Amino acid sequence: MVSTSASAPRADAEPVIRLESVSKRFWTKDQTVHALDRIDLDVAPGEFVSLIGPSGCGKSTLLRVVGGLLERDGGTVAVEGEEPRQAKRHKRFGFVPQAPALLPWRSVRKNVGLLGEVNRRGADHPLLSDAERQDLLERVGLGEFLDALPGELSGGMQQRVSLVRAFVLGAPVLLMDEPFSALDEITRVDMRYLLLDLWERRRTTVLFVTHSIPEAVILSDRVVVLAPRPGRVIDIVDIDLPRPRDEALEDTDEFHAGVARIRHLLREGMDR
């Protein structure tokens, strides 16, 4: 069920995301922090790839480098053949942060429509129509809350709004930084399968940061295991569970084998 590879993409198509020997350092008054060390990774079109590793290993830093929010210090990054900042200008990314970051004075409907309002120019791909937005909101159980304000929603419902908002832009790449970390475990499990449902419908390329091994296994085509700082790739694990996926897969031997393999790699990385 589970195999490992160096960093080869799973498809013959040109990678949507390509990282070659990417490094990143931060300088403070007293020290230099080496955050990333020679990261190589290709992500194929429509692939769901998760980044996992111990706290401080550079997962979120790597996501921000790909998204053009941080400059790398070495190596190359290309998103659909463009530099990250250029890809950002062309609206190639949708971001889903840890916190939903909804505007409190706008309704669910208007929060979801916000990206369409501010991104009418610059994108070379079509935004989702009003009917498609409505369909996604109903699909994640928010059909009765279209005119509700964020303060009237639970944390899980707010994160559902954030997920739909990210897909609405129609961007070819979604960058997701531990979007479910603040949720209770039951809600978090529900959110995994809502995300999978949305992703199956759009087949957007996803780079997903998580601390949860089961979450990485159930969501991903491949899981990139990072070592402690400086962040570097220990291994990349192929997850060959059938799609579409549901919660019953979490009771299978194949799923548990994937979890065990990644847990072993993380422990091994701590000893390096």
C-alpha positions in Angstrom: 0.0 0.0 0.0 2.7 2.5 0.9 5.9 3.1 -1.0 8.6 5.8 -0.8 10.3 7.8 -3.5 12.8 10.6 -3.7 10.6 13.4 -5.0 9.3 12.3 -8.5 5.8 13.5 -9.5 3.1 10.9 -9.9 2.1 12.0 -13.4 3.8 12.6 -16.7 2.4 16.2 -17.0 4.6 19.2 -16.2 4.5 19.8 -12.5 2.3 22.6 -11.3 4.7 23.3 -8.4 8.5 22.7 -8.8 11.0 23.3 -6.0 14.7 22.7 -6.6 17.2 23.0 -3.7 15.1 25.6 -1.9 16.7 27.1 1.2 15.6 29.8 3.7 17.3 31.5 6.6 16.0 34.1 9.0 18.4 36.6 10.7 17.8 38.0 14.2 19.9 40.3 16.3 21.6 37.4 18.0 21.5 34.5 15.6 20.8 33.0 12.2 18.0 30.5 11.9 18.3 28.0 9.1 14.7 27.2 8.4 14.9 25.2 5.1 17.7 23.2 3.6 17.8 22.2 -0.1 14.1 21.2 -0.5 13.3 19.4 -3.8 9.7 18.6 -4.6 7.5 18.4 -7.7 3.7 18.5 -7.4 1.7 17.2 -10.4 -1.6 18.7 -11.6 -4.5 17.8 -9.4 -2.3 16.2 -6.8 -3.0 16.5 -3.1 0.4 16.7 -1.3 0.8 17.1 2.5 3.8 18.4 4.4 4.3 16.9 7.8 7.1 17.2 10.4 7.8 18.4 14.0 7.0 21.9 15.1 9.6 24.4 13.8 10.7 22.3 10.9 9.7 24.9 8.3 6.4 23.5 6.9 4.6 26.9 7.0 7.7 28.7 5.9 7.9 26.4 2.8 4.2 27.1 2.1 4.8 30.9 2.3 7.8 30.6 0.0 5.7 28.8 -2.6 3.0 31.4 -2.2 5.3 34.3 -2.8 4.9 35.6 0.8 8.5 35.0 1.7 11.6 35.2 -0.4 13.9 32.1 -0.5 17.6 32.4 0.0 18.6 29.7 -2.4 17.2 27.4 -5.1 14.3 27.9 -7.5 10.5 27.8 -7.2 8.1 27.7 -10.1 4.3 27.7 -10.0 2.9 26.9 -13.5 6.2 28.0 -14.8 6.2 31.3 -13.1 8.1 32.8 -10.1 5.9 32.8 -7.0 5.3 36.6 -6.9 4.3 36.6 -10.6 2.0 33.6 -10.0 0.5 35.5 -7.0 -0.2 38.5 -9.2 -2.0 36.2 -11.7 -4.2 34.7 -8.9 -2.7 31.2 -9.2 -3.2 30.6 -5.5 -6.0 30.2 -3.0 -5.0 30.4 0.7 -6.7 28.6 3.6 -5.0 29.8 6.9 -5.3 28.3 10.4 -7.9 30.9 11.3 -10.9 31.5 9.0 -10.2 35.3 8.8 -13.8 36.1 7.9 -15.0 39.8 7.8 -17.3 40.0 10.8 -19.7 42.5 9.2 -20.2 40.5 6.0 -22.7 37.6 5.8 -21.6 34.0 4.8 -22.7 34.7 1.2 -20.8 38.0 1.0 -17.6 36.6 2.7 -17.6 33.8 0.1 -18.1 36.3 -2.7 -15.4 38.7 -1.5 -12.5 37.1 -3.4 -14.5 37.4 -6.6 -15.1 41.1 -5.9 -11.4 41.9 -5.3 -9.9 39.5 -8.0 -11.9 40.4 -11.1 -8.7 41.6 -12.8 -5.4 39.7 -13.0 -6.7 36.2 -13.1 -6.5 34.2 -16.3 -9.0 31.6 -15.1 -12.7 31.9 -14.6 -14.2 32.6 -11.1 -17.0 30.3 -9.9 -20.4 31.6 -10.8 -23.0 32.6 -8.2 -24.8 29.3 -8.8 -21.6 27.3 -8.2 -20.9 29.2 -5.0 -24.4 28.4 -3.8 -24.0 24.8 -4.6 -20.7 24.5 -2.7 -22.2 26.3 0.4 -25.1 23.9 0.3 -22.8 21.0 -0.1 -20.9 21.8 3.1 -24.2 22.3 5.1 -24.4 26.1 5.0 -27.4 26.5 2.8 -29.5 27.7 5.7 -26.9 30.2 6.9 -26.2 32.3 3.8 -27.2 35.5 5.5 -25.7 34.7 8.9 -22.7 36.7 10.2 -19.5 34.9 11.3 -20.2 35.7 15.0 -23.4 33.6 14.7 -21.5 30.5 13.5 -19.5 27.8 15.3 -15.8 27.5 14.7 -16.3 24.5 12.4 -18.9 26.4 10.4 -16.6 29.4 10.0 -13.9 27.1 8.6 -16.4 25.7 6.1 -17.0 29.2 4.9 -13.2 29.6 4.6 -12.9 26.4 2.6 -15.6 27.4 0.1 -14.1 30.9 -0.2 -10.8 29.4 -1.2 -12.4 27.2 -3.9 -14.5 30.1 -5.3 -11.5 31.9 -6.8 -11.0 28.9 -9.1 -7.3 29.1 -8.7 -5.3 26.1 -9.9 -3.4 25.8 -6.6 -4.6 25.8 -3.0 -2.1 26.4 -0.2 -3.5 25.2 3.2 -1.7 25.9 6.4 -3.1 23.7 9.2 -6.7 24.8 8.5 -8.3 22.4 11.0 -5.8 22.8 13.9 -8.1 24.9 16.1 -11.1 22.5 15.8 -12.1 19.7 18.2 -11.3 16.2 16.9 -14.9 15.3 15.9 -15.3 18.5 13.9 -11.8 18.1 12.5 -12.7 14.6 11.1 -15.8 16.0 9.5 -13.8 18.8 7.9 -11.4 16.4 6.3 -14.2 14.7 4.4 -15.8 18.0 3.5 -12.5 19.1 2.0 -12.1 15.8 0.1 -15.6 16.2 -1.3 -14.8 19.8 -2.5 -11.4 18.7 -3.9 -12.9 15.7 -5.7 -15.3 18.0 -7.5 -12.6 20.5 -8.6 -9.4 18.4 -8.5 -7.4 21.5 -7.6 -3.7 21.0 -6.9 -3.2 21.2 -3.1 -0.2 21.7 -0.9 -1.4 21.0 2.7 0.4 21.6 6.0 -0.6 19.4 9.0 0.7 18.0 12.3 -1.8 15.1 12.1 -0.5 11.8 10.6 -3.9 10.3 10.1 -5.1 13.5 8.4 -2.1 13.5 6.1 -2.7 9.8 5.1 -6.5 10.1 4.5 -6.2 13.3 2.5 -3.1 12.8 0.4 -1.7 11.3 -2.7 1.8 11.8 -1.3 3.1 12.9 2.1 6.3 14.8 2.4 8.1 14.0 5.7 10.4 16.8 6.9 13.2 16.6 9.4 13.6 19.0 12.4 15.2 22.4 11.6 16.7 23.0 9.2 13.7 21.5 7.4 14.8 19.0 4.8 13.0 16.1 3.1 13.5 12.8 4.9 11.2 10.9 2.4 8.1 11.1 0.3 5.5 8.5 1.0 3.0 7.5 -1.7 -0.5 6.9 -0.4 -2.3 4.4 -2.6 -5.7 4.3 -0.8 -8.6 4.2 -3.3 -10.5 7.4 -4.1 -13.1 8.7 -3.4 -12.3 8.1 0.3 -14.5 7.9 3.3 -14.2 7.4 7.0 -14.4 3.6 6.7 -10.9 3.6 5.2 -9.5 4.6 8.6 -10.3 1.1 9.9 -8.3 -0.7 7.1 -4.9 -2.3 7.4 -3.7 -0.2 4.5 -4.5 3.0 6.3 -2.8 1.9 9.5 0.2 0.8 7.5 0.5 4.4 6.1 0.2 5.9 9.5 2.8 3.6 11.0 5.2 4.3 8.1 5.1 8.0 8.5 5.3 7.8 12.3 8.5 5.7 11.9 10.0 8.2 9.5 9.3 11.1 11.8 10.9 9.3 14.7 13.9 8.4 12.5 14.2 12.0 11.5 14.3 13.2 15.1 17.4 11.0 15.6 19.3 12.3 12.6 
